[in-house]
Structure formats: structure tokens, C-alpha cells
């Protein structure tokens, strides 16, 4: 369901509005080279923010109707000559034509600031060498911005705005797309572009010298980098539990059946039943992975006696992946719920009930196993509680919701409610297991029941949390988090290491 | 669950804050005529942004306690006389009283800018002529702003701020309500109002001359205009499939039963079973409608050999409706899931199982149909996959989520994952159909089974997508999207038509 | 799933960027005392907004690597001496050490503005007296800001920024956290801090004199204050209906069974069945509570004949709690749906079907009760409709969605669709009840069936809504909402009481 990329509210002006009307006096005249979607959106936004705009086109007559009336569309040379600051919005492979002998914008642009808005090329990242001859060996060379700087040695190049979409320019900046990263070697040029940023409603962030442009250019090519590891981790856990369950519930009965006389093949369990048995195990294991790094961090702080030493990089990355891990766990849990609810819908379930009835008719006795009834009512209740809490956590992870709560509320939801969800999920699993962990018949092929594997890390994490809640540990940890250090026991020596009653630092 | 419309955090100042304290020196003195909710919220916001505010009331003594202490509440004449710029925040039917002989604000307002914040009247749009005599024939006449301009010929009228709610003014602008549309015939007046907009935290958009005021006034009266067609389309499809299914599953058996001896009427299927059989068909057809226009646009670009010609208006509107169509499809699919999960809950389902058991007891044989078992396990799996992917797409359509991803991620979710969802839904339907499409007994009353109708457009769209993925088509399309045109084969002639490595344009 | 608190995009500058480069000329030099998380994030944000920053640390050498290169890290005395305006970002219990004889920053800070960013202490609110001796009796004394002002009598103290998290500073302000509350006794100091606020991208709100600092300091300690009453209300209703259902469905059969010969104990119903019977009752009662205050407000306005008198405080609080009440009702309804879908999954349900089959085999007759079949199909349909509408309302309550609709759309969703949901839920309950309300056998222990209790308030609210829709009431109400008052029947006397065609006021 792609978004609507047009902005019908911003209409072209009728004849009533004269062309230079809406620009504020004293503003610099902004030039834009190129007439593509980005150029058009940028021109409208600049205009709406009170700038005068001149667009340079190779074919001004053909391009002019694409722009609002207040924008002057002229030749590239003329635009370059007149503008005080120039956005370069042509494809990077054509940067060289701007400096070529014919077009020769070099002298006209001398001493001016050029803003390069180009993105990195897909090819560079994907390394699939599409062989279309994009020019100067795009593989690992300098960034577009650096090459542009080399083409126009007398101008100053600022890299930026490439993370902003034409859509964000038209509709006004929104939450996620407010940030504009700028890099340049010239502080004053960076300053002027920052000022434009702010007036357009964006937030400028300094991203360092021009040598950092490559990284900025590649930002829009990233595909959910924060999700890669958590998703891989979820997939690996799910695959492991699926194979383990298939071994226990399908392969083993098949092997046994060869000797026996069982009629029905258990293969039909693979698409739904085995998957449904694996999803909750993966979810519980991932939930343990969400809360384990916080415990590790707390333990490390306790042992070191300070919060002022950096965590190992691996732990740091793990701490940063908690949100994604948690949402993966929630997805597995939600799928488990859907699959479980599907179970009675299946033909196989209906056949089984009918056949059960047949057997009971033959035996002539009513069917009622009080223990089984209680086990199921209880583990279903715990499961609903766990899923309900996880749903709350997932809703609280939405940017607009998490942005509307204060830090204490955020911590309450993600830490307190999160541990409640972990406890409920553990209870769900233990109640599901009932007494089977102690039943030797369950250890087929010498493999323990799957739920035993899944519940172990969760129990370990819960035990660790309880240990940290012991008064001595909790008090020491709280002091460390408020800046106390074990080496220096006179507290008032160090007020500057503390930060105004805040404990934004990693909570367990 | 209506939102909380009060803002308890912004409290009236105590005696410690002197009245002119928080306005910045050199700011214009802003007047507001009227003392309603909007006036009060505007006054607070202006104050918080550093302006001095004077409010004109017919009854200053009674109105003063409604405003913060720093705001001066005085007579309308006095406020009009002193203010540099005046917001007119009285009901439009009372604009004339402001200019009337008694009140006579005309001279005091001469040469000043009036900002008309009034909305269009419901009546104008709904045309239900409530006959309450709202004055000068509100039907199709000039806009409120134009009438105000006629009443005060020596003042300049700017239309604006009517799209902003009192709540947005109090709480600070939020995402959707940041935009302020302004129209006026006087550029300099527009400029000053724009400056105020920006200082209040809003984004000013130029909406043209005052003759466009009518459209701006009617904006707040719109009721989900983007949803009207997609919702109608969903309703029509649903109605069609419902009638078709009712014909095949209820009417036809009823007709047959008149001659036969069947005891149970199939009418009970109408509320749940028939609806549940129609929902997935409507969902699949709508999902095909989501991805069809992208294919049509690509085909058109391929045939024309350029991306620089506008699409037909109808195709353009269709492309813009994809998000809404997709969310309607998701709603149908989610309802289908809920109804399906309800099936085993129903008394009728329980009765059927019991009766099945009765029959089996009579036959003395166990019940197990391996093909039926596999068919159901497989189509349920595909259905869960399709619904899961559609849920992801729906979550990614939330403004705060879609605002936080870059363009490549957005395209990955909406295009790649979207096609996966379409493929999974098609597989779900084909597996559900199994071999019934080739079973002549299914063609009752010469009507093909419903799923055949529903799956055809989806298969066509998937085939079209595959055709576009063929190397020759894909390469040509990519070149066109990067600005290449078939008529002009020397690429470097046209750098200005391209836009910095971006491919924001319509993705398939 | 805790959020990722780091902002890897903002990298420390390489050697290419000289240290004072990115600050704008003429900006004040901002000092920060303290080097904690908040201090570091604030320094980065100030830098990104074009300020020069100097940080005062007790141990500059150790702290310097924690800050970007452009930030000067020096001694506290030096930072205090050089800065034009100083943020105090040390723990409040160490404020006194800043003024102590040794450090003695008093003279250096004389005449300057100090911004106190500290939060209230947990202890103060929770009153659990942790006895760690946080100093000067933190219980009910003056605010941190007032104490700081007492320590530095020659400086001006502004309280603020404490509601902003280090994360919001780093990532740029987001929706909910945009607002910065400021209080101070000095208007000009407040003005300068406001200017900084705005340049950092936040919205400054005046929160009064310094004596209001206590309240501002306690804001970040609040734990969902708006949710407390609605959640309590939901819990109370749920508990009441649970006990009532347990009495009717479990206790009464147990009492009867003592005399009889029933084999199975109904106790197994407690975890799932009784809860599932109580959830919809609580949901329906809460939904009635959502729409009752709007009716009460309308009735009060009708009786008073004006909208210009305040509602009683209790009604006002109730009106403000509608969103939370509605979301609690939705949660109960959603849990009811999940529990209902779980029912056929349970062993007990399977046993019951098998035993039903046994009984039918003994009787030799097929099982089919047309009335029961219809009752269930119909009440399930109404239930799905109610839940679907409630889900729409819940999605529309998300900040980013409700921020993107205009007022008329908001009112359509929350009022029109909301009443439809209430009507559908009432129909669901009445259809569930079928003819049982008139069946004396249902009045066990003289208690009416639970659904009768739950449906009564909903019916009353629907009847009230219908009464208000009667032409005479509706017309009068509309006039009142547009500013008309019953005492004054010449309308044009009062244009200033009205607000530009807007009807943002409480809708029914």
C-alpha cells in the first residue's frame, strides 16, 4: 500500500500572485541545477520558506511549466552566474558535464557554495557490477561530493539533503526525516547551508569533513541495518526449534512406525503443528535475549564499581538491539497465538474429535480428565497474559507513542511490564510442561522435551533479575548509576560526573 | 474515546510574572477580535512565542478572566486601533456587525492586515438547507474572507489558520496539523502572516490569491476524501461476492431442496459463513487493484519511452489511492481471519461434529481423509503468511512509522513485501481451491466457484510483474526512470532532467 | 524491548573540522556544569544548533574525551567565569558543593542566568523514606531550583529542560517531548532561555514564577497519571462482574451439587470461562462510561442555556478521561475476543463435544437446534462488528494518526463511529441474551443474568443520545454551541463570544 506521493494542497499560484512576491528581502538567491523531482520539490519548499529561487536547465522552455510561476527557470550558465548558493541536483554521473568545456560552469560558480544532494549508487553497495559503464569506476573510489569538489576547485562543496526525500520536501519535514546531515571542509559554507536547513524546517547535524561524504551518501541505501542481526537471530532460533520438534514429533514416530502398524503418517504435522510448537520456544528464547544484556551490563557495573567505563562493543551492540529483538519475539508470539487459534479449525482436528467419540462409544464411558482440563485452562490463561503484555510493549514501541511518554513511564513499560511478560511467558511454558519434564517417556531419542530447552534461559534471566533485586546489590547499583565510584569513596568530590537527578542510563 | 482537549500544563501565571514580560521587544502588537475557544488558544500561543497580544471584546470585563494575565482584554474599537495586525476570530455571520455603523471598526482597521480564521459552514457543503437563515444566502456565494475584504475595503485580508484547531494551538503543532495555508492578494501582508506562522511553529504554505479562500475555508469540512472511492470500491466488491456466494451456497441448495427431503435450511449460513467466504475474495481483488496501477504506469512509461509525460488523470488518481486500497484489503483480510477463527466456536459447527460422529458410529469406521488434511494445513499456512505480511504493511503505513524509514526501506516494505503478500494470498486461494476449479460439479447454475473469480486478477497482476522483471524490460525501465528518453539516445545531453541518483518516482 | 538510546549518525568530528568552526558569530557562549549523559547530549545539541559550548568539570582531562572536539572542557571555575549563561547539570544533592568555600563559583556566576535541569527525586513522591540521607530533608521542602537560587543569590535561576531526555536532545525533539516548561522570577532571563529553546527545536512554555518549580521538577516522575482512574475503574468493574459470574456459574452449582450427584466440579471454569464472561460486561459498562459524560455535559448546557459556564470539576475530569476509558474498554473487548476464540481449543471443550456425541448416539438422533444456531451466528456477527469498530477507534487514538486528521474527521471517528460501536456491542449483548432475560430459571439465587446488569447503562446512554437527537433539543444545543445564550435573545449583541465557525467544543 504505497503512500500517496503527491501534495495536492500546494497548488500552483494563479495569476494574482506576482513572481517575486513571497521571497523575503535580504535572502540569498538560491540556484538549483537540474529539473527532476527533487529539484521541483526543493524549489517549492525554498519558495514557501521565503527564498528566491532560480533553476538552471539545459532546456528552460521545456522545463519552466514544471515549476511554480515565482521560480525563474533559465539556462544553467545564467543560473550559476546569478545564484548566491547552488544546489546541484543532477545525477552524479553527469557532474562532469557541468564542468565540461562546453557547459563550463566553473568560472560562474567560483567562490560559491555548491550543495551536492546526490545519493550513493546501489551498485556500489551491492557490488553486482551491472556493467552499464557508469563511468569512473564507482566501486570504491571517492564520494560523489569529493569528485564534484575536484571538478570545481574554486567552489566550496557541502554534502547534504540527500537523506531527505522529495516527498518530505513537499509535505514539510516529518518525524523521522527531519534530520539533515551536512559535511564540508569549510565551516562558513556549512553555516550558511545550516541556516537554510533550519528555515526549511529541518534540523542540521554536523557530519564532519567532506571525507565523510561517502558514508552520508550511502545512508539512503541502507535497508533496515538495525534489524539484520535480530531477524537473523530469530530465524536461526526458529529453524533450530523447528528441526528439533520435527525430529521428536515426526521423524521419531515415522521411524517407530516402520516396525509397527500405525496407519496415519505424522507428516501432516509439519506445516502447522510443528511450526506452532517451535514459535513459542523461539519467542521465549528471544525474550530472554532481550533482558540478558541489561543484566550483563548491571553485573559489569557492579564488578567494575563505576558506570564511567565503556561496555565491550559486543555488549553495546546487544543493548542497542533490544528493541528489535523484542519486536521479533512479539512477532513469534503473535504468530503462535494465531496458529494455536487455527488448530480447532483444521480438518485433522475435527477428524480426531470424531474418532475420539468413536472410541468412547466403543468404551461406553464419558471422557473427562480433570488434570488435563486444569493444565490447559491454566497455561492458556498465562499465555493470554504474556501476549497481552507483549502487545502493550509493541504498541509502546511505536515512535509516536514512545515519544509521548516521559522517561519514567518508558522505563516502567519496557522494564517492569517487560519482566512481567517474561514471567508470564515462563509460567505459560512451565504450566504447559506440567509434569512432563520429569517423565522419562518424554526423553525420546535421548532428547529432552523442547519446552525444557526454551524455558532454561528465561529462568536464568529471571533468577539474575532477582539476584540484582537483593538489597545489597540494588543499593550499590543505584549508587553507581548516580555517579558513585567504588575507588573514590568521598562522594562530594565528584559532582560533575553526575547529571541532575537523571537516570537515563541503561536500566535493567 | 475522544481525546483530552485541555492542556493542564500551561497554567495561568501567578502574580510573580509582570504582564508585558514575556513578549520580545520590536515584535508587532497582535490584536484578536473575539473571545471564543480559538481566540483564547491563539492568544496563549502568541504569548508563548513572544508576541504582545491585545484582545477586543464587546464585554471586556466579563471576558478578561478567560485569558492569561499578560493579555490585555479591551473593547473591540480599542483593540482594532492599537494592534498592528488583527486576527478576526468571530463567527463569519457576525463579520458584518464589526463593520456596522455602531461598532464601526473600519477606520481603526484601515491600512492594517486582517487574518480571517473562519471555516466554511457545514450547510454549504451538505446542501441540506437547514433554513435557519444564516444570513446572506450562504449557498454558492463568495468566501467569508472575500466578504470580509468587501466589508473593510481599506484593510488587507489574509485567509488562514482555519485548518488549525484550538487544540493544536494550545499543545503546539503536531505532525498532521503543522501546515497553515494562506491566501491573500497582497504579498507583503502574506509575508507578515507567514512570519507569525513560523514563529508559532507552523509551516506556512502559499495557497494563492484571495479568490482561493473558498477552497481553504472548506478544507476542515472534508470527511476523509481520500478514503471515499477506495471504501466504495471495497463495499462494491464485497457486495458482489456476497451475492454471488449467497446464490451458490444458499439460494441454489434452497431451490434444490424444495424437490428433495433435506431437513435443515442453509439460510443460517448467511450471517457468518457466506460473509466469511466473500471477505477473502474482496481482499484478494483489492490487493490486485493496489498493484495494477503501478504496472500500468510502468507499461505506459515503457511504451512512451519517457517518464516526462504525465499519466492520464484517472491512472494518477488510482496511483494515489493505493495506500487506502491496501488498507481496505487488509481490513477485509483481517475480518476474514477473525470470522474463520470464529467458525469452530459456533453451535452449528459443534452440532456438525457430533452428527459426523453419529454417522461414523453407524458406519463403524474411523474418519481420515489424507488429501483434505493436507489441503487445509497448507492453505491455512499460506493464509497466515499473507495476513502476517499484510499486517506488517499496515503497521508501516502508520504516519510515525513510515516517517522513520528511508526511501529504499519504504519501497522494500511496500513493493517487495507487498508483492510477497499478494503471492501468498494467491497461493492461499489456489490451495483452498485445490482441484475444484477442474471439477464440473462445482459449476452449479453454470457459475464458476467464487475463488476462480477472485484469483484471476491477482494472477494477472503477478504475471504482469514477472513480465516487467524480464531483463530487457527491467533494464529499459530503469534507464527511463533515471531520465533517459527513447527519442534522444545521447545520454549526456540531458543531465538537467535527472535528479541526483534518486528514484523517488513511482515504483512498481 | 527498550529503545536504542544511542545516535550513531552523529559522529565525533575528525581532525578536519576546527574547533570553533560551527558556532555562529554573536551567539552567547553557553556553559554546562557537569559531565553526565545529559550534559553530553546537551553539548552536542547546542553545538548542532550553532552555539559555542564550554563544559565545566572537576576533572577536565578525564572528561574531555567524552565530548566532541569543538566543545571546550575546562575547570568548573573557568567555565563559570567565561560562559554567558550556565546550565547546571549536576545532581541536585551536589548543588551545595558548587557554592562551597572551596569551589566557590558564586562570584564567577554573579549576574548570570543559571538553568537548573534537575528532576525531582523519586523519594519525594513515593514517600518511602529510603533513609540514605540525601541531605537537607527532601520531603516537602523547597524545590531544587529554589535552593539553587538561595545558594547563588546574585545569579538568576531558570528552571527548565528537566522534562527533556538526553535521548530527545541527541535525536532532535520528537512529538511528545517537544515542549519545554520554563519557570523563573526574571522575565528577561526566561526570554533568553526561551530563545535557546526555540533554536534547539523545542517549544518553550511559560510555567510561571520559580515557586512553580516544584511542580515542573515532579513532572518527569509522573507515572501515567491520566491512566490511574480509568484503569482502577476498569479493574473494579472487572472484579465485580467476575465475582458475580463466579457466584452464579460456579458457587451456586457447587452448592446445589452437594445434595445432588453431579460428578464434575465446575471449578475449572474459573480461569477462562468465568473471566471470559466478565470481560465483555466490563467492556460494555466502560463504553457506556465513555459516552455518558458527553451526554451529561450536553444536558447541562441545555438546562443552563449557555456554554459559557464551567462544568463541575468532576464532570470535567470525567470528560478528560474518555480516551483512556475507551482504550480500557477496547482492551477488555479484545481480551474477550481472544478468550472466546480460545474456547474450542481447550480440552474441556473437546471432552464436552465427545460426550455430547455419546449422548446423541444413545438417543440415536441427530443434533440441530435451529434457534440456538441462529442466536449464535447473529451475536457473533454483532460482536465482530463491535470489535472492528473499536479497533478503528483505537488506531485513531494513536498520536500520529489523530494528528493527521482534521477536526471533523476526528469527531466523526470518535463520536459517530463510537456510538455505532456502542450500538453494535449492545446488540451483541442483547442477541447473546436472546430470551433469557424473561426466563425465570435464569434468576438463580435471585440474581439477574449478568448481561442484564451490563446492558442497562449502555441502553440508558443510547436512549439519552436519541433524546438529544430530537429536533428541538438538537437545534437548541447547536445554537448554544455556537455561542447563543438563553438569557440574551438578540444574537448579534454577542459576536465576540463566538469563534469563527468552529465547534471544537465538547461534542456529544
Coordinates of C-alpha atoms in Angstrom, one line a residue, chain B residues 58 91-94 97 121 130-135, chain C residues 308 475-498 501:
Chain B
X58 CA -17.7 43.5 23.4
X91 CA -18.3 33.7 13.6
X92 CA -18.5 34.7 10.0
X93 CA -22.2 35.6 10.2
X94 CA -21.1 38.4 12.5
X97 CA -21.6 43.6 12.8
X121 CA -20.2 26.3 7.1
X130 CA -31.4 23.9 7.3
X131 CA -33.3 27.1 6.8
X132 CA -32.1 28.8 9.9
X133 CA -31.4 31.9 7.9
X134 CA -27.7 32.2 8.4
X135 CA -27.9 35.5 6.5
Chain C
X308 CA -20.0 29.8 29.0
X475 CA -31.4 22.7 17.4
X476 CA -31.2 24.4 20.8
X477 CA -27.9 22.7 21.5
X478 CA -26.4 23.7 18.2
X479 CA -27.3 27.3 18.9
X480 CA -25.8 27.1 22.4
X481 CA -22.6 25.6 21.0
X482 CA -22.3 28.5 18.5
X483 CA -22.4 31.0 21.4
X484 CA -26.1 31.7 21.8
X485 CA -27.3 32.2 25.3
X486 CA -30.8 31.7 26.5
X487 CA -30.9 34.8 28.6
X488 CA -29.9 37.1 25.7
X489 CA -32.0 36.5 22.7
X490 CA -30.7 39.2 20.4
X491 CA -27.9 37.2 18.8
X492 CA -25.9 40.0 17.2
X493 CA -25.1 41.6 20.5
X494 CA -22.5 39.0 21.2
X495 CA -20.3 38.3 18.2
X496 CA -17.2 38.3 20.4
X497 CA -18.3 35.3 22.2
X498 CA -18.1 33.2 19.2
X501 CA -17.4 28.9 12.6

